[in-house]
Tab-separated table of C-alpha atoms in Angstrom:
chain	number	residue	atom	x	y	z
A	1	ASP	CA	12.323	-4.594	-11.617
A	2	THR	CA	11.154	-2.482	-8.713
A	3	ALA	CA	7.400	-2.801	-8.234
A	4	VAL	CA	6.802	0.325	-6.161
A	5	SER	CA	9.575	2.878	-6.307
A	6	GLN	CA	9.757	6.122	-4.425
A	7	THR	CA	12.325	8.871	-4.437
A	8	PRO	CA	14.241	10.156	-2.675
A	9	LYS	CA	15.178	7.563	-0.068
A	10	TYR	CA	16.451	10.236	2.313
A	11	LEU	CA	15.336	13.831	2.567
A	12	VAL	CA	16.900	16.287	4.988
A	13	THR	CA	15.530	19.803	4.981
A	14	GLN	CA	14.910	22.824	7.161
A	15	MET	CA	11.693	23.954	8.753
A	16	GLY	CA	9.516	26.016	6.484
A	17	ASN	CA	10.745	24.477	3.264
A	18	ASP	CA	8.555	22.757	0.684
A	19	LYS	CA	9.468	19.285	-0.532
A	20	SER	CA	8.069	16.511	-2.702
A	21	ILE	CA	8.310	12.739	-2.682
A	22	LYS	CA	7.632	10.856	-5.886
A	23	CYS	CA	6.137	7.395	-6.239
A	24	GLU	CA	5.585	5.116	-9.178
A	25	GLN	CA	4.260	1.571	-9.418
A	26	ASN	CA	4.622	-0.799	-12.354
A	27	LEU	CA	2.262	-3.466	-11.037
A	28	GLY	CA	-0.758	-2.224	-12.918
A	29	HIS	CA	-2.581	-1.654	-9.638
A	30	ASP	CA	-5.608	0.598	-9.398
A	31	THR	CA	-5.069	1.969	-5.908
A	32	MET	CA	-2.136	3.838	-4.440
A	33	TYR	CA	-1.450	5.070	-0.933
A	34	TRP	CA	0.712	7.150	1.320
A	35	TYR	CA	1.449	5.804	4.783
A	36	LYS	CA	3.426	7.451	7.554
A	37	GLN	CA	5.624	5.587	10.029
A	38	ASP	CA	6.420	7.519	13.162
A	39	SER	CA	9.434	7.271	15.446
A	40	LYS	CA	7.801	4.386	17.336
A	41	LYS	CA	7.432	2.473	14.085
A	42	PHE	CA	3.661	2.855	14.072
A	43	LEU	CA	2.196	2.889	10.562
A	44	LYS	CA	-0.849	4.876	9.641
A	45	ILE	CA	-2.556	5.678	6.382
A	46	MET	CA	-2.518	9.254	5.129
A	47	PHE	CA	-4.143	9.074	1.693
A	48	SER	CA	-5.433	6.589	-0.797
A	49	TYR	CA	-6.198	7.127	-4.458
A	50	ASN	CA	-8.120	4.864	-6.774
A	51	ASN	CA	-7.556	5.550	-10.441
A	52	LYS	CA	-6.477	9.115	-9.715
A	53	GLU	CA	-9.454	9.771	-7.460
A	54	LEU	CA	-8.947	10.565	-3.765
A	55	ILE	CA	-10.602	7.935	-1.577
A	56	ILE	CA	-9.111	8.521	1.866
A	57	ASN	CA	-7.757	11.665	3.441
A	58	GLU	CA	-7.019	10.649	6.985
A	59	THR	CA	-7.223	14.039	8.699
A	60	VAL	CA	-3.845	15.024	7.426
A	61	PRO	CA	-2.897	18.728	7.631
A	62	ASN	CA	-3.564	20.481	4.372
A	63	ARG	CA	0.147	21.237	4.123
A	64	PHE	CA	0.274	17.721	2.692
A	65	SER	CA	-1.058	17.532	-0.827
A	66	PRO	CA	-1.044	14.326	-2.827
A	67	LYS	CA	-1.115	14.447	-6.592
A	68	SER	CA	-1.931	11.558	-8.898
A	69	PRO	CA	-1.267	12.419	-12.550
A	70	ASP	CA	-2.175	8.876	-13.590
A	71	LYS	CA	-2.935	5.636	-11.828
A	72	ALA	CA	0.718	4.580	-11.820
A	73	HIS	CA	1.960	7.671	-10.008
A	74	LEU	CA	1.189	9.251	-6.669
A	75	ASN	CA	3.357	12.097	-5.471
A	76	LEU	CA	3.318	13.786	-2.095
A	77	HIS	CA	4.032	17.471	-1.730
A	78	ILE	CA	4.580	18.968	1.690
A	79	ASN	CA	4.491	22.705	2.292
A	80	SER	CA	5.977	24.628	5.193
A	81	LEU	CA	7.662	21.639	6.747
A	82	GLU	CA	7.576	21.313	10.528
A	83	LEU	CA	9.767	19.377	12.945
A	84	GLY	CA	6.880	17.002	13.635
A	85	ASP	CA	6.782	15.972	9.994
A	86	SER	CA	9.996	14.003	10.493
A	87	ALA	CA	9.072	10.378	9.804
A	88	VAL	CA	9.331	7.652	7.216
A	89	TYR	CA	6.805	7.990	4.417
A	90	PHE	CA	5.791	4.919	2.483
A	91	CYS	CA	4.093	4.765	-0.849
A	92	ALA	CA	2.100	1.602	-1.550
A	93	SER	CA	-0.233	0.138	-4.122
A	94	SER	CA	-2.805	-2.637	-4.336
A	95	GLN	CA	-4.861	-4.204	-7.075
A	96	ASP	CA	-8.188	-3.247	-5.555
A	97	GLY	CA	-8.391	-0.801	-2.682
A	98	SER	CA	-11.973	-1.773	-1.930
A	99	SER	CA	-11.169	-5.435	-1.412
A	100	TYR	CA	-10.063	-6.908	1.886
A	101	ASN	CA	-8.033	-9.601	0.127
A	102	SER	CA	-5.843	-7.307	-1.924
A	103	PRO	CA	-2.388	-7.018	-0.332
A	104	LEU	CA	-0.643	-3.685	-0.290
A	105	HIS	CA	2.836	-3.580	-1.773
A	106	PHE	CA	5.065	-0.932	-0.307
A	107	GLY	CA	7.927	1.094	-1.655
A	108	ASN	CA	11.209	1.324	0.215
A	109	GLY	CA	10.231	4.399	2.147
A	110	THR	CA	11.490	7.973	2.313
A	111	ARG	CA	13.081	9.041	5.575
A	112	LEU	CA	12.261	12.713	6.020
A	113	THR	CA	14.237	14.675	8.580
A	114	VAL	CA	13.229	18.247	9.287
A	115	THR	CA	15.810	20.341	11.153
B	1	ALA	CA	-13.305	-0.948	17.103
B	2	GLN	CA	-10.893	-2.524	14.648
B	3	LYS	CA	-7.584	-3.299	16.286
B	4	ILE	CA	-4.464	-5.413	15.919
B	5	THR	CA	-2.437	-6.374	18.976
B	6	GLN	CA	1.083	-7.737	18.955
B	7	THR	CA	2.077	-8.418	22.536
B	8	GLN	CA	5.742	-9.273	21.939
B	9	PRO	CA	7.817	-6.121	21.460
B	10	GLY	CA	10.949	-8.216	21.014
B	11	MET	CA	11.766	-11.864	20.427
B	12	PHE	CA	14.952	-13.878	20.212
B	13	VAL	CA	15.369	-17.151	18.368
B	14	GLN	CA	18.325	-19.376	17.683
B	15	GLU	CA	19.298	-19.829	14.069
B	16	LYS	CA	17.610	-22.850	12.440
B	17	GLU	CA	14.870	-22.989	15.060
B	18	ALA	CA	11.224	-22.140	14.500
B	19	VAL	CA	9.609	-19.069	16.032
B	20	THR	CA	6.015	-17.909	16.454
B	21	LEU	CA	5.088	-14.242	16.423
B	22	ASP	CA	1.750	-13.534	18.054
B	23	CYS	CA	-1.054	-11.448	16.604
B	24	THR	CA	-4.599	-10.999	17.819
B	25	TYR	CA	-7.213	-8.899	16.124
B	26	ASP	CA	-10.508	-7.345	16.923
B	27	THR	CA	-13.237	-6.794	14.376
B	28	SER	CA	-16.957	-7.293	14.117
B	29	ASP	CA	-16.720	-7.880	10.364
B	30	GLN	CA	-17.289	-11.399	9.067
B	31	SER	CA	-15.025	-10.817	6.094
B	32	TYR	CA	-11.511	-9.492	6.477
B	33	GLY	CA	-7.957	-10.055	5.391
B	34	LEU	CA	-4.931	-10.574	7.599
B	35	PHE	CA	-1.400	-9.796	6.494
B	36	TRP	CA	2.136	-9.999	7.759
B	37	TYR	CA	4.879	-7.630	6.714
B	38	LYS	CA	8.608	-7.701	7.380
B	39	GLN	CA	10.660	-4.558	7.865
B	40	PRO	CA	14.417	-5.186	7.960
B	41	SER	CA	16.809	-2.603	9.324
B	42	SER	CA	17.219	-1.241	5.781
B	43	GLY	CA	13.666	0.066	6.122
B	44	GLU	CA	11.592	-1.428	3.332
B	45	MET	CA	8.227	-3.066	4.007
B	46	ILE	CA	8.001	-6.551	2.533
B	47	PHE	CA	4.691	-8.362	2.154
B	48	LEU	CA	5.042	-11.910	3.490
B	49	ILE	CA	1.725	-13.688	3.698
B	50	TYR	CA	-2.046	-13.245	3.505
B	51	GLN	CA	-4.941	-15.073	5.176
B	52	GLY	CA	-8.571	-14.467	4.306
B	53	SER	CA	-11.212	-14.825	6.980
B	54	TYR	CA	-13.019	-17.504	4.982
B	55	ASP	CA	-9.924	-19.485	4.127
B	56	GLU	CA	-10.207	-22.862	5.787
B	57	GLN	CA	-6.573	-23.750	5.407
B	58	ASN	CA	-3.717	-21.887	7.007
B	59	ALA	CA	-1.724	-19.855	4.522
B	60	THR	CA	1.846	-20.884	3.780
B	61	GLU	CA	4.594	-19.160	1.807
B	62	GLY	CA	7.905	-20.978	1.879
B	63	ARG	CA	9.218	-20.878	5.456
B	64	TYR	CA	6.321	-18.670	6.553
B	65	SER	CA	3.009	-20.021	7.700
B	66	LEU	CA	0.085	-18.359	9.344
B	67	ASN	CA	-1.562	-20.126	12.265
B	68	PHE	CA	-5.109	-18.824	11.869
B	69	GLN	CA	-7.533	-19.442	14.733
B	70	LYS	CA	-10.680	-17.602	13.850
B	71	ALA	CA	-12.605	-18.296	17.037
B	72	ARG	CA	-9.732	-16.940	19.091
B	73	LYS	CA	-9.174	-14.093	16.642
B	74	SER	CA	-5.513	-14.870	16.324
B	75	ALA	CA	-3.252	-14.948	13.281
B	76	ASN	CA	0.201	-15.930	14.444
B	77	LEU	CA	3.137	-16.003	12.062
B	78	VAL	CA	5.355	-19.056	12.205
B	79	ILE	CA	8.821	-18.863	10.718
B	80	SER	CA	10.487	-22.223	10.350
B	81	ALA	CA	14.243	-22.803	10.244
B	82	SER	CA	15.126	-19.226	11.175
B	83	GLN	CA	17.942	-17.542	9.295
B	84	LEU	CA	20.073	-14.570	10.256
B	85	GLY	CA	18.351	-12.604	7.525
B	86	ASP	CA	15.035	-13.043	9.309
B	87	SER	CA	16.143	-10.497	11.915
B	88	ALA	CA	13.694	-7.646	11.372
B	89	MET	CA	10.549	-5.955	12.633
B	90	TYR	CA	7.400	-7.890	11.805
B	91	PHE	CA	3.997	-6.276	11.510
B	92	CYS	CA	0.619	-7.930	11.580
B	93	ALA	CA	-2.108	-6.010	9.761
B	94	MET	CA	-5.788	-6.284	8.903
B	95	LEU	CA	-8.047	-5.060	6.144
B	96	PRO	CA	-11.646	-5.105	7.380
B	97	PHE	CA	-14.472	-5.766	4.942
B	98	TYR	CA	-15.420	-2.131	4.904
B	99	ASN	CA	-11.823	-1.080	4.575
B	100	GLN	CA	-12.504	2.388	3.301
B	101	GLY	CA	-10.097	2.255	0.432
B	102	GLY	CA	-7.214	0.119	1.628
B	103	LYS	CA	-6.878	1.378	5.163
B	104	LEU	CA	-4.614	-1.263	6.649
B	105	ILE	CA	-4.753	-1.474	10.408
B	106	PHE	CA	-1.313	-2.288	11.775
B	107	GLY	CA	-0.133	-3.749	15.028
B	108	GLN	CA	2.729	-2.292	17.011
B	109	GLY	CA	5.243	-4.717	15.569
B	110	THR	CA	7.544	-7.399	16.973
B	111	GLU	CA	11.289	-7.087	16.632
B	112	LEU	CA	12.797	-10.476	15.937
B	113	SER	CA	16.474	-11.148	16.489
B	114	VAL	CA	17.993	-14.359	15.187
B	115	LYS	CA	21.076	-15.486	17.071
B	116	PRO	CA	23.829	-17.506	15.371
């Protein structure tokens, strides 16, 4: 019973293409996130959504567009992919995104490679 | 500024021994949460343990315990009886009180290798 599931696990594509990563959580959490892990393993938030409403957009290029059709799903669409977009993208969720004692639960990550 | 510092890029430990992974944090908030995550070579991020700033007792979860020293602003992870499966990258992270919607602040990570 996967709590936070994201697909695909690996994504290899060419520059200029458009791609999407899907994420679903079955934890009943109110808040969902996208985090990016760079080649040095540093993790940084990209977006957070609370009940389908955008809370954080961390100065991400507008080629990245999150979509939350309902509070259990948060997809990430990336237009015009660039070499620098190569990274691991993690979806996550938490019970209450406004609370400091609400752990984030991460999906297994999507390794995006842009060639 | 809110910051997490992990000063040990890599650590080695013998199987069955205990190991401490260091984490210091910087925040002016009185209320905050501290977390540890494990990332094995397979890539997933696994939540291990949580400590709240007002918790008087150190958090424990099985073989994991958090050595919380508030005055020193440290939240070290202790893994007892290390197993080969503990080999992974470990991240310390913080959610400040005004966390702006779940913006976890991560440290640089410590890569732990358990030797048989």
